């Protein structure tokens, strides 16, 4: 195994860099309450197909727990995070307006 000048192995240095990179990530969380779990699930299905256009630098995770839709972002740069959150909020607004126009979902 190769050793660096300060005595740390190359693997140790990589581990340290990975830990620093994870600490440098910007994170943002949003919880959106809905009147019912069915409406939260409909919103999740409507918003899930929208993947982030960039290959790297940002990740977005959508989950539904009861009547709450939760979204978690992690990004390398503030600008990328801002653009992703703004885009999501635009899509969410459209989903909410559509759901309001059609009324509450029909029970299954």
PDB file of C-alpha atoms in Angstrom:
ATOM      1  CA  UNK A   1       0.000   0.000   0.000  1.00  0.00           C
ATOM      2  CA  UNK A   2       1.359   3.437  -0.897  1.00  0.00           C
ATOM      3  CA  UNK A   3       2.030   5.933   1.890  1.00  0.00           C
ATOM      4  CA  UNK A   4       1.911   9.697   1.611  1.00  0.00           C
ATOM      5  CA  UNK A   5       4.653  11.959   2.948  1.00  0.00           C
ATOM      6  CA  UNK A   6       2.724  12.528   6.205  1.00  0.00           C
ATOM      7  CA  UNK A   7       2.486   8.784   6.901  1.00  0.00           C
ATOM      8  CA  UNK A   8      -1.192   8.349   5.956  1.00  0.00           C
ATOM      9  CA  UNK A   9      -1.931   5.718   3.339  1.00  0.00           C
ATOM     10  CA  UNK A  10      -3.551   6.791   0.073  1.00  0.00           C
ATOM     11  CA  UNK A  11      -6.717   4.932   1.127  1.00  0.00           C
ATOM     12  CA  UNK A  12      -6.830   6.952   4.376  1.00  0.00           C
ATOM     13  CA  UNK A  13      -6.551  10.182   2.393  1.00  0.00           C
ATOM     14  CA  UNK A  14      -9.388   9.120   0.054  1.00  0.00           C
ATOM     15  CA  UNK A  15     -11.578   8.328   3.083  1.00  0.00           C
ATOM     16  CA  UNK A  16     -10.863  11.790   4.512  1.00  0.00           C
ATOM     17  CA  UNK A  17     -11.712  13.482   1.199  1.00  0.00           C
ATOM     18  CA  UNK A  18     -14.966  11.497   0.953  1.00  0.00           C
ATOM     19  CA  UNK A  19     -15.965  12.620   4.459  1.00  0.00           C
ATOM     20  CA  UNK A  20     -15.195  16.260   3.650  1.00  0.00           C
ATOM     21  CA  UNK A  21     -17.155  16.050   0.365  1.00  0.00           C
ATOM     22  CA  UNK A  22     -20.195  14.697   2.208  1.00  0.00           C
ATOM     23  CA  UNK A  23     -19.969  17.539   4.715  1.00  0.00           C
ATOM     24  CA  UNK A  24     -19.856  20.134   1.927  1.00  0.00           C
ATOM     25  CA  UNK A  25     -23.245  19.087   0.510  1.00  0.00           C
ATOM     26  CA  UNK A  26     -26.135  21.520   0.820  1.00  0.00           C
ATOM     27  CA  UNK A  27     -29.401  19.959   1.928  1.00  0.00           C
ATOM     28  CA  UNK A  28     -32.991  21.141   1.822  1.00  0.00           C
ATOM     29  CA  UNK A  29     -36.128  19.383   3.063  1.00  0.00           C
ATOM     30  CA  UNK A  30     -39.765  20.141   2.385  1.00  0.00           C
ATOM     31  CA  UNK A  31     -42.851  18.493   3.906  1.00  0.00           C
ATOM     32  CA  UNK A  32     -46.143  19.174   2.140  1.00  0.00           C
ATOM     33  CA  UNK A  33     -49.319  18.232   4.052  1.00  0.00           C
ATOM     34  CA  UNK A  34     -52.368  17.072   2.095  1.00  0.00           C
ATOM     35  CA  UNK A  35     -55.976  16.624   3.230  1.00  0.00           C
ATOM     36  CA  UNK A  36     -55.700  12.847   2.755  1.00  0.00           C
ATOM     37  CA  UNK A  37     -53.145  10.113   2.137  1.00  0.00           C
ATOM     38  CA  UNK A  38     -54.776   9.444  -1.250  1.00  0.00           C
ATOM     39  CA  UNK A  39     -54.097  13.030  -2.392  1.00  0.00           C
ATOM     40  CA  UNK A  40     -50.505  12.818  -1.130  1.00  0.00           C
ATOM     41  CA  UNK A  41     -50.031   9.593  -3.108  1.00  0.00           C
ATOM     42  CA  UNK A  42     -51.499  11.200  -6.246  1.00  0.00           C
ATOM     43  CA  UNK A  43     -49.078  14.128  -5.887  1.00  0.00           C
ATOM     44  CA  UNK A  44     -46.169  11.703  -5.385  1.00  0.00           C
ATOM     45  CA  UNK A  45     -47.068   9.799  -8.550  1.00  0.00           C
ATOM     46  CA  UNK A  46     -47.465  13.049 -10.497  1.00  0.00           C
ATOM     47  CA  UNK A  47     -44.147  14.517  -9.365  1.00  0.00           C
ATOM     48  CA  UNK A  48     -41.927  11.417  -9.244  1.00  0.00           C
ATOM     49  CA  UNK A  49     -41.299  11.098 -13.008  1.00  0.00           C
ATOM     50  CA  UNK A  50     -39.502  14.481 -13.025  1.00  0.00           C
ATOM     51  CA  UNK A  51     -35.873  13.461 -12.655  1.00  0.00           C
ATOM     52  CA  UNK A  52     -33.085  15.981 -12.290  1.00  0.00           C
ATOM     53  CA  UNK A  53     -31.691  16.866 -15.732  1.00  0.00           C
ATOM     54  CA  UNK A  54     -28.080  17.009 -14.540  1.00  0.00           C
ATOM     55  CA  UNK A  55     -26.073  13.819 -14.231  1.00  0.00           C
ATOM     56  CA  UNK A  56     -24.402  14.927 -11.012  1.00  0.00           C
ATOM     57  CA  UNK A  57     -24.309  17.625  -8.412  1.00  0.00           C
ATOM     58  CA  UNK A  58     -27.835  17.114  -7.080  1.00  0.00           C
ATOM     59  CA  UNK A  59     -30.165  14.408  -5.873  1.00  0.00           C
ATOM     60  CA  UNK A  60     -33.846  14.568  -4.962  1.00  0.00           C
ATOM     61  CA  UNK A  61     -35.828  11.991  -3.016  1.00  0.00           C
ATOM     62  CA  UNK A  62     -39.620  11.999  -2.768  1.00  0.00           C
ATOM     63  CA  UNK A  63     -41.469   9.926  -0.183  1.00  0.00           C
ATOM     64  CA  UNK A  64     -45.018   9.763   1.107  1.00  0.00           C
ATOM     65  CA  UNK A  65     -45.933   9.031   4.706  1.00  0.00           C
ATOM     66  CA  UNK A  66     -49.620   9.171   5.484  1.00  0.00           C
ATOM     67  CA  UNK A  67     -50.966  12.466   4.177  1.00  0.00           C
ATOM     68  CA  UNK A  68     -47.529  14.135   3.962  1.00  0.00           C
ATOM     69  CA  UNK A  69     -45.354  14.339   0.868  1.00  0.00           C
ATOM     70  CA  UNK A  70     -41.694  14.756   1.829  1.00  0.00           C
ATOM     71  CA  UNK A  71     -38.944  15.936  -0.490  1.00  0.00           C
ATOM     72  CA  UNK A  72     -35.229  15.932   0.323  1.00  0.00           C
ATOM     73  CA  UNK A  73     -32.551  17.544  -1.826  1.00  0.00           C
ATOM     74  CA  UNK A  74     -28.786  17.277  -1.590  1.00  0.00           C
ATOM     75  CA  UNK A  75     -26.615  19.438  -3.852  1.00  0.00           C
ATOM     76  CA  UNK A  76     -23.021  20.493  -4.418  1.00  0.00           C
ATOM     77  CA  UNK A  77     -23.844  24.120  -5.223  1.00  0.00           C
ATOM     78  CA  UNK A  78     -26.433  26.607  -3.959  1.00  0.00           C
ATOM     79  CA  UNK A  79     -27.384  27.645  -7.507  1.00  0.00           C
ATOM     80  CA  UNK A  80     -28.188  24.077  -8.548  1.00  0.00           C
ATOM     81  CA  UNK A  81     -30.220  23.541  -5.385  1.00  0.00           C
ATOM     82  CA  UNK A  82     -32.165  26.781  -5.905  1.00  0.00           C
ATOM     83  CA  UNK A  83     -33.033  25.922  -9.512  1.00  0.00           C
ATOM     84  CA  UNK A  84     -34.173  22.415  -8.574  1.00  0.00           C
ATOM     85  CA  UNK A  85     -36.317  23.579  -5.642  1.00  0.00           C
ATOM     86  CA  UNK A  86     -37.898  26.373  -7.731  1.00  0.00           C
ATOM     87  CA  UNK A  87     -38.686  23.947 -10.549  1.00  0.00           C
ATOM     88  CA  UNK A  88     -40.214  21.485  -8.111  1.00  0.00           C
ATOM     89  CA  UNK A  89     -42.357  24.191  -6.496  1.00  0.00           C
ATOM     90  CA  UNK A  90     -43.647  25.223  -9.942  1.00  0.00           C
ATOM     91  CA  UNK A  91     -44.612  21.607 -10.681  1.00  0.00           C
ATOM     92  CA  UNK A  92     -46.154  21.176  -7.232  1.00  0.00           C
ATOM     93  CA  UNK A  93     -48.225  24.322  -7.737  1.00  0.00           C
ATOM     94  CA  UNK A  94     -49.553  22.948 -11.032  1.00  0.00           C
ATOM     95  CA  UNK A  95     -50.406  19.592  -9.405  1.00  0.00           C
ATOM     96  CA  UNK A  96     -52.245  21.356  -6.557  1.00  0.00           C
ATOM     97  CA  UNK A  97     -54.205  23.578  -8.957  1.00  0.00           C
ATOM     98  CA  UNK A  98     -55.178  20.546 -11.048  1.00  0.00           C
ATOM     99  CA  UNK A  99     -56.282  18.577  -7.986  1.00  0.00           C
ATOM    100  CA  UNK A 100     -58.325  21.561  -6.803  1.00  0.00           C
ATOM    101  CA  UNK A 101     -60.052  21.934 -10.191  1.00  0.00           C
ATOM    102  CA  UNK A 102     -61.039  18.254 -10.323  1.00  0.00           C
ATOM    103  CA  UNK A 103     -62.070  18.044  -6.672  1.00  0.00           C
ATOM    104  CA  UNK A 104     -61.247  15.352  -4.144  1.00  0.00           C
ATOM    105  CA  UNK A 105     -60.236  11.952  -5.503  1.00  0.00           C
ATOM    106  CA  UNK A 106     -62.837   9.240  -5.861  1.00  0.00           C
ATOM    107  CA  UNK A 107     -62.350   6.505  -3.219  1.00  0.00           C
ATOM    108  CA  UNK A 108     -61.100   3.217  -4.601  1.00  0.00           C
TER     109      UNK A 108
END
